[in-house]
Coordinates of C-alpha atoms in Angstrom, one line a residue:
X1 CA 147.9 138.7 102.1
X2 CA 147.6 139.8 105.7
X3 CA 146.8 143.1 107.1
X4 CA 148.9 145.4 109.7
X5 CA 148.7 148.1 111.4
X6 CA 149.6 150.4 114.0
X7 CA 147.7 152.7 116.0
X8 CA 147.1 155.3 118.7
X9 CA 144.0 155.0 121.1
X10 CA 142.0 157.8 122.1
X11 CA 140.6 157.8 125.4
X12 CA 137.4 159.7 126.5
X13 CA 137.4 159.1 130.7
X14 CA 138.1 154.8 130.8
X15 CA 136.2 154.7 127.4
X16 CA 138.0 154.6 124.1
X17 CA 136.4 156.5 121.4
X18 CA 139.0 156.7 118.5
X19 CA 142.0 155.5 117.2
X20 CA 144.3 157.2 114.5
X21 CA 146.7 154.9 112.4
X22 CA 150.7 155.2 112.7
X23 CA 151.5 152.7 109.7
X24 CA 150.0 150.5 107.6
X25 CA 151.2 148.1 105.4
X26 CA 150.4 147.8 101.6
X27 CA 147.9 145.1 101.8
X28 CA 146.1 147.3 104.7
X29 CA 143.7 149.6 101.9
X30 CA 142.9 146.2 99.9
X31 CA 141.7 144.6 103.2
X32 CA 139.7 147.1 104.4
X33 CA 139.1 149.7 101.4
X34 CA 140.5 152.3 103.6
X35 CA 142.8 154.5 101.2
X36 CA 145.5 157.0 102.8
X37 CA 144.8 155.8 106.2
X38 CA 148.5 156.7 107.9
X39 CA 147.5 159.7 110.3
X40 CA 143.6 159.9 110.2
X41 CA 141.2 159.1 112.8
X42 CA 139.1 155.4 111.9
X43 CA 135.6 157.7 113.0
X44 CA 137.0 160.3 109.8
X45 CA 137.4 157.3 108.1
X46 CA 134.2 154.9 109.0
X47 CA 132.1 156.8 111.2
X48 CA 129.8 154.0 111.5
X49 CA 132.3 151.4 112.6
X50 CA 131.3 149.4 115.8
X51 CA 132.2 150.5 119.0
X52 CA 132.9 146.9 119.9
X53 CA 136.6 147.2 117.8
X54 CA 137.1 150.3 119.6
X55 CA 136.3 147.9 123.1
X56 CA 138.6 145.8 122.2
X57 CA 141.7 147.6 121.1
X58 CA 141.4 149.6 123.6
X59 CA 141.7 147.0 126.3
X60 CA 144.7 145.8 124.7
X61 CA 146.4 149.4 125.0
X62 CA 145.8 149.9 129.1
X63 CA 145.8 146.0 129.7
X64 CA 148.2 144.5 127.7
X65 CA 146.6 141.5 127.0
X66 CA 146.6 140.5 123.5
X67 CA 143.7 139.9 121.1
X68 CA 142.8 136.9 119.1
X69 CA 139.4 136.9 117.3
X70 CA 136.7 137.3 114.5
X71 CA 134.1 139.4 114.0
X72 CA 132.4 141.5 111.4
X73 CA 133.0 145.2 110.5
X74 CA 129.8 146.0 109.0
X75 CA 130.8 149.7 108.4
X76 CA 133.6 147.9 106.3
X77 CA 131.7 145.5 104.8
X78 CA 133.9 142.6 105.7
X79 CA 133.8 139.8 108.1
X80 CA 138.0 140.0 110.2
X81 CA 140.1 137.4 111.8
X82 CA 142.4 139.6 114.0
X83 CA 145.6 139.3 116.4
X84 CA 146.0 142.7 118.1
X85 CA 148.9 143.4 121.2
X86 CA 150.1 146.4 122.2
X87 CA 153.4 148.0 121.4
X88 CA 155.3 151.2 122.5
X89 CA 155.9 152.4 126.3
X90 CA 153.3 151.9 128.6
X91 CA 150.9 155.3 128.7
X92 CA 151.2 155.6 124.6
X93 CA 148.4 153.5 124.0
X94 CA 149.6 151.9 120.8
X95 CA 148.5 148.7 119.1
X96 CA 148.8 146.5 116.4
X97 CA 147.7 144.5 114.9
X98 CA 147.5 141.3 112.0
X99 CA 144.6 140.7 110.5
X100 CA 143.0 138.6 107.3
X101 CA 139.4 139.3 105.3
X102 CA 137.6 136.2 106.1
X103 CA 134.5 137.3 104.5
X104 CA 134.5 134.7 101.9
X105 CA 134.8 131.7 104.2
X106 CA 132.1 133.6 106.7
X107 CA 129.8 134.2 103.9
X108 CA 130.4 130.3 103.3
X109 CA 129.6 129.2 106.4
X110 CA 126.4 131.1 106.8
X111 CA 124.8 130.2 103.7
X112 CA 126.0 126.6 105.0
X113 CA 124.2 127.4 108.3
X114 CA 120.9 128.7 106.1
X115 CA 121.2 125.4 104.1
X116 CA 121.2 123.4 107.5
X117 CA 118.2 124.8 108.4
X118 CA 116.3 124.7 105.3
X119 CA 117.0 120.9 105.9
X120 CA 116.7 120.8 108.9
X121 CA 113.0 122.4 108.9
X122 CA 111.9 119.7 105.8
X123 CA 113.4 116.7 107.7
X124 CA 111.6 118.1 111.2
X125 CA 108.6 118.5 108.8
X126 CA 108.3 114.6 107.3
X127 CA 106.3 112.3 109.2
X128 CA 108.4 109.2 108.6
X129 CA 112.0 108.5 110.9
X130 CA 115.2 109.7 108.7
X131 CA 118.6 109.6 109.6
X132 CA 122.5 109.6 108.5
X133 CA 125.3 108.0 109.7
X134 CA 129.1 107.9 109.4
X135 CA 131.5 105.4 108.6
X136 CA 131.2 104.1 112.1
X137 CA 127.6 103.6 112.1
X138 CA 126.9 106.0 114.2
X139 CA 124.3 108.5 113.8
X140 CA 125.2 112.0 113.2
X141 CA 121.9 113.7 112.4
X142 CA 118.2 112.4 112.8
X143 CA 115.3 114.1 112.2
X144 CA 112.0 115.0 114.8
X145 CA 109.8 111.8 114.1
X146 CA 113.3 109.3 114.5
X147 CA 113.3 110.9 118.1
X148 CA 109.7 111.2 118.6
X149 CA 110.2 107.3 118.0
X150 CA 112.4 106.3 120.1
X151 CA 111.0 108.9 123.2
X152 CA 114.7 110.2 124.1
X153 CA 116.3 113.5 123.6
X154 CA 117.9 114.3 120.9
X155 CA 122.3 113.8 121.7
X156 CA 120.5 110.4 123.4
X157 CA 118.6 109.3 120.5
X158 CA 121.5 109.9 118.1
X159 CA 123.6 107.5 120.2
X160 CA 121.0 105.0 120.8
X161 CA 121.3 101.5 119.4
X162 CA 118.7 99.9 117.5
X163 CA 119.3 96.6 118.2
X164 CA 117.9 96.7 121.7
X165 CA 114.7 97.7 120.6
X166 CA 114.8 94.8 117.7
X167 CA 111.9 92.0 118.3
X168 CA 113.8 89.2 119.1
X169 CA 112.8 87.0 116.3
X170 CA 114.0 89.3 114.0
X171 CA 117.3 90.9 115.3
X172 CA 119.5 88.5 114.0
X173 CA 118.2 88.2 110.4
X174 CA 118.4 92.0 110.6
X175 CA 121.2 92.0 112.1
X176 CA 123.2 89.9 109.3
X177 CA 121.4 91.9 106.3
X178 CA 122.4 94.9 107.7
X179 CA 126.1 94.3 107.8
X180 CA 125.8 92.5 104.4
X181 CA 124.2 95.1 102.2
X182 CA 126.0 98.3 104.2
X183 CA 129.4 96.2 102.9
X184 CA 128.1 96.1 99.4
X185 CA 127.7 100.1 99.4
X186 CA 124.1 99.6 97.1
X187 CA 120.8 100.8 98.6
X188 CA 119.2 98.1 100.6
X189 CA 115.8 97.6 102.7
X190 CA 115.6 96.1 105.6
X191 CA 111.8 95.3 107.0
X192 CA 111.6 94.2 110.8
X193 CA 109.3 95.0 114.0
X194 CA 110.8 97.4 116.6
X195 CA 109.2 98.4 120.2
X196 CA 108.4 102.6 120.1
X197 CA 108.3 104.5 122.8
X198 CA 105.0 103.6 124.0
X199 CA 106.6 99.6 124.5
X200 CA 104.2 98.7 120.9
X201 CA 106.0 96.6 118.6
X202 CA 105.6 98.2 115.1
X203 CA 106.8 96.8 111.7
X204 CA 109.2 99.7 110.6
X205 CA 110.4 99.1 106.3
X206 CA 113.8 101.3 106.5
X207 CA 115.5 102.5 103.0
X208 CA 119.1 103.1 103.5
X209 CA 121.7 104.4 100.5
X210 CA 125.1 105.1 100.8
X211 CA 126.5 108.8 100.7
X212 CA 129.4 110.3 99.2
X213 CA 131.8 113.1 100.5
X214 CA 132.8 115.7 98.0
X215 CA 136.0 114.1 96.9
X216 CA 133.7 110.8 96.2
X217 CA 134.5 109.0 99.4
X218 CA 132.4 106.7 101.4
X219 CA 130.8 108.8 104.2
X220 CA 128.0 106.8 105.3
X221 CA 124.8 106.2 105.0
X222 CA 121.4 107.9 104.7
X223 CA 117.9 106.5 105.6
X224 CA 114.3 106.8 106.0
X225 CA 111.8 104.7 107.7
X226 CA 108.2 103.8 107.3
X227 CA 105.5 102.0 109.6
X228 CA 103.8 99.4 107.4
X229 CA 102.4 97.3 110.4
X230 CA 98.7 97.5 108.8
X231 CA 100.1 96.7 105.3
X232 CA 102.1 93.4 107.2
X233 CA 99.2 92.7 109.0
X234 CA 96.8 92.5 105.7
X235 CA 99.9 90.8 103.9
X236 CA 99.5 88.2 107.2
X237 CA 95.9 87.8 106.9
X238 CA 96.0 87.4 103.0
X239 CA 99.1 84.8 103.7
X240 CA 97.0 82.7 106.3
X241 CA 93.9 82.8 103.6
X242 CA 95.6 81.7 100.8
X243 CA 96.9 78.4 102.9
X244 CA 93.9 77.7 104.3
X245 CA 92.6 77.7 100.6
X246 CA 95.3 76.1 99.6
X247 CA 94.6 73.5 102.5
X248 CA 90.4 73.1 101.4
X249 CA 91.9 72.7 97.7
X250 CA 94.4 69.8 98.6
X251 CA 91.6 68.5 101.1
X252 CA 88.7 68.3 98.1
X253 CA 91.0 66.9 95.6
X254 CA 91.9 63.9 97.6
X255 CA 88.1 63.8 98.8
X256 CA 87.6 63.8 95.3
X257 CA 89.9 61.3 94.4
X258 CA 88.6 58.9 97.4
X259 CA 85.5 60.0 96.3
X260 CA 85.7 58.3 92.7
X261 CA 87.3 55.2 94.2
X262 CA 84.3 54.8 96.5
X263 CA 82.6 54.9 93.7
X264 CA 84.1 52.9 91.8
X265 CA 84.3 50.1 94.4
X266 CA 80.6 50.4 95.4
X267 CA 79.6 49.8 91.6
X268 CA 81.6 46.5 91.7
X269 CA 80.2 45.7 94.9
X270 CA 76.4 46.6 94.1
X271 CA 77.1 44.1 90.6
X272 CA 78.2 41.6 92.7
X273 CA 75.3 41.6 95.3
X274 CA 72.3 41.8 92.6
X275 CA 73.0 38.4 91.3
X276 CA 73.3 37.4 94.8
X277 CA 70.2 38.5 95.8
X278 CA 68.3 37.7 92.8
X279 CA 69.7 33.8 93.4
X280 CA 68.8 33.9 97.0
X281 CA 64.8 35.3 96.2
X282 CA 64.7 32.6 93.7
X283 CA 65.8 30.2 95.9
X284 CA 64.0 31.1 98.5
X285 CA 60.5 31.3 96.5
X286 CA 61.5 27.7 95.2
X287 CA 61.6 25.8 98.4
X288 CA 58.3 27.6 99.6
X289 CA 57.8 26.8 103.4
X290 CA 58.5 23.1 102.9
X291 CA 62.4 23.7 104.8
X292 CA 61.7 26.2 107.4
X293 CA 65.6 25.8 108.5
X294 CA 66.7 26.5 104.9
X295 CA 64.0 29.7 104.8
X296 CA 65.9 30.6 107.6
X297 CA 69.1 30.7 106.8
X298 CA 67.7 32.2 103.1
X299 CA 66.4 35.3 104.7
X300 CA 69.4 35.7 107.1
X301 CA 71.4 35.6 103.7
X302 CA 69.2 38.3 102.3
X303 CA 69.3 40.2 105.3
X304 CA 73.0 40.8 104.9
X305 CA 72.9 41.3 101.4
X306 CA 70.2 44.5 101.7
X307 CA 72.5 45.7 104.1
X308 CA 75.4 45.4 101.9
X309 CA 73.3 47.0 99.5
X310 CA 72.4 50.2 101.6
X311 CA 76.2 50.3 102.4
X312 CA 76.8 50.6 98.9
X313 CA 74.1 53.1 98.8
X314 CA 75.6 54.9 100.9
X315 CA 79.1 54.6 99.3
X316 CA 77.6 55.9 95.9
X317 CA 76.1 59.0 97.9
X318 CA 79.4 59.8 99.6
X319 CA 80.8 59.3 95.8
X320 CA 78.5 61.7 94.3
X321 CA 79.0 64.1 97.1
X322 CA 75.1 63.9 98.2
X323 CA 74.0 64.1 101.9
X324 CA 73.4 61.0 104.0
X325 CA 70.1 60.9 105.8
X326 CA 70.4 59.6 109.2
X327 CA 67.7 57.1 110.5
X328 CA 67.5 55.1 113.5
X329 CA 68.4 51.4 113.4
X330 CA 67.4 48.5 115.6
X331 CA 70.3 47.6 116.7
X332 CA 68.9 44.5 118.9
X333 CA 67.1 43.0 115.9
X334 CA 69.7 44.0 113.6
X335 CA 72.3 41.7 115.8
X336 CA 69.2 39.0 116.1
X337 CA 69.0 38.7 112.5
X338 CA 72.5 38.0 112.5
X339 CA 72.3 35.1 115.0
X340 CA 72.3 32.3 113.1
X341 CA 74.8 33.3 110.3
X342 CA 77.3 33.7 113.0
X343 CA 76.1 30.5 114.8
X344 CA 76.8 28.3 111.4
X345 CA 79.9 30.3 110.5
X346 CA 81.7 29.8 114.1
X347 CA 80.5 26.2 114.2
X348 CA 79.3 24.0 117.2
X349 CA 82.0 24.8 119.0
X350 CA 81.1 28.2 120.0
X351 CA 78.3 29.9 121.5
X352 CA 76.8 33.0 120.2
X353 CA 74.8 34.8 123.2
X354 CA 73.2 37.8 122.1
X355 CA 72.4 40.5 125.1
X356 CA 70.7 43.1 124.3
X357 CA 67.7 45.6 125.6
X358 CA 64.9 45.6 122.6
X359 CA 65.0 50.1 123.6
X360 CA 68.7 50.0 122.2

């Protein structure tokens, strides 16, 4: 499977131009499709190969200092991982060398290399933060907007940790989802605010799967983030509505409820004061101006009965829900009328003085 040769240099001045081949072994014509090469000259052979072999080789033959390296022979067709050295007495100018077609694997590698950069240019091209990672957690790839993010170059922002940037009322819920779900190998999302570049906290929604190496081995994982601090924001405003509605609902159902005991208490009360009144007017018209004491203490009665009786009033209107008028009440001949109901309920004992300006 592996090449060798042995040739003769040809020297023009310091330059070498030529070399023709001494021996070659059979795998030499599959390797390089050269067929009855022992004795001719490689420009007979491949006038287009690259003066760069001839460089080389002939180095080798007036230095002595072996070769060990790849290249392409594009006269050949074929990509060549080569080990020349010289051989023979010094002044023959002989070399040999060992060689292997690595076409295959350098035909590999650059459609590898075009495949990188296909991705490359799409991942550069997304406006959202993606990323992979190894088993390690650290990051071995990230695209432009990750960086762009973080305000670092590149190697930097690969290495970076995210926790420093994490708010700190969210870092360790993060924290303890992130190590949960990676250990379950499912996709998970993890939703948090982190500080950009600019020192803003943003809320960032990431989406992180795990990957699999070609023999089906855990690898890592790959992610991609999205800002969703408007969205959060509107989810925040439509959270604060709902309880404050929530709130006013609670708050008019227990209004309602105190409501309809109000009510129902101020129709007991108002059926208990209408017979009250009624006897007291009756009363009253009965003993006609002949007891002025008892009038007295009859329309002191009555006095606190119609007050009871716009109390209830005003009971039943905060029942129904209907809006209380305000008026302005005399409050010194509202406490006068009250003297002598206090005076007969306290009893001799105690003096009711009543101090008050009549503008009050």
């Amino acid at each position: 499977d592996v090449g060798f040769c042995v040739f003769e240099m040809k020297f023009e001045g310091d330059r070498a131009v030529d070399y023709r081949f001494i021996e070659v072994n059979p795998a030499f014509e599959r390797l390089t499709g050269l067929a009855d090469a022992e004795g001719r000259w490689m420009r007979d052979l491949a006038p287009a190969h690259e003066q760069y072999w001839f460089d080389v080789y002939g180095q080798v033959a007036r230095t002595g200092e072996p070769f060990r390296g790849e290249n392409h022979a594009q006269a050949l067709g074929r990509w060549y991982d080569v080990h020349a050295y010289r051989v023979g007495e010094l002044g023959e100018n002989r070399v040999a060398a060992l060689f292997n077609d690595i076409s295959e694997r350098k035909v590999a590698e650059a459609a590898l290399r075009e495949s990188e950069a296909r991705f490359r240019l799409i991942a550069d091209s997304a406006p959202v933060p993606m990323w992979m990672t190894r088993l390690d957690r650290t990051r071995e790839f990230a695209n432009r907007a990750y960086v762009e993010f973080l305000g670092l170059p590149y190697e930097e922002a690969l290495a970076f940790d995210w926790r420093h940037i994490i708010h700190p009322d969210d870092i360790a819920r993060i924290y303890a989802e992130q190590v949960g779900n990676e250990a379950a190998l499912k996709p998970f999302t993890l939703e948090a605010r982190y500080r950009n570049a600019a020192g803003h906290y943003r809320w960032i929604r990431s989406e992180s799967q795990p990957r699999w190496d070609a023999n089906g081995e855990h690898a890592g994982f790959v992610g991609v983030a999205y800002d969703v601090t408007i969205a959060k924001q509107s989810e925040l405003e439509l959270q604060a509505q709902v309880e404050e509605r929530t709130a006013e609902l609670r708050q008019a159902q227990k209004m309602e409820a105190v409501g309809q005991l109000t009510g129902g208490i101020a129709h007991d009360f108002n059926n208990l004061l209408t017979p009250i009144m009624g006897s007291l007017d009756i009363l009253r018209r009965r003993l006609g101006s002949e007891d002025a004491r008892a009038q007295r203490t009859i329309d002191t009665a009555l006095q606190a009965t119609e007050r009871a009786a716009t109390l209830v009033q005003r009971l039943l209107a905060f029942a129904r829900r209907q809006d209380l008028q305000a008026r302005a009440v005399d409050v010194a001949d509202l406490l006068a009328g009250m003297d002598d109901l206090l005076a007969r309920s306290l009893g001799a004992s105690v003096r009711v003085a009543i101090d008050a300006p009549t503008a009050l």
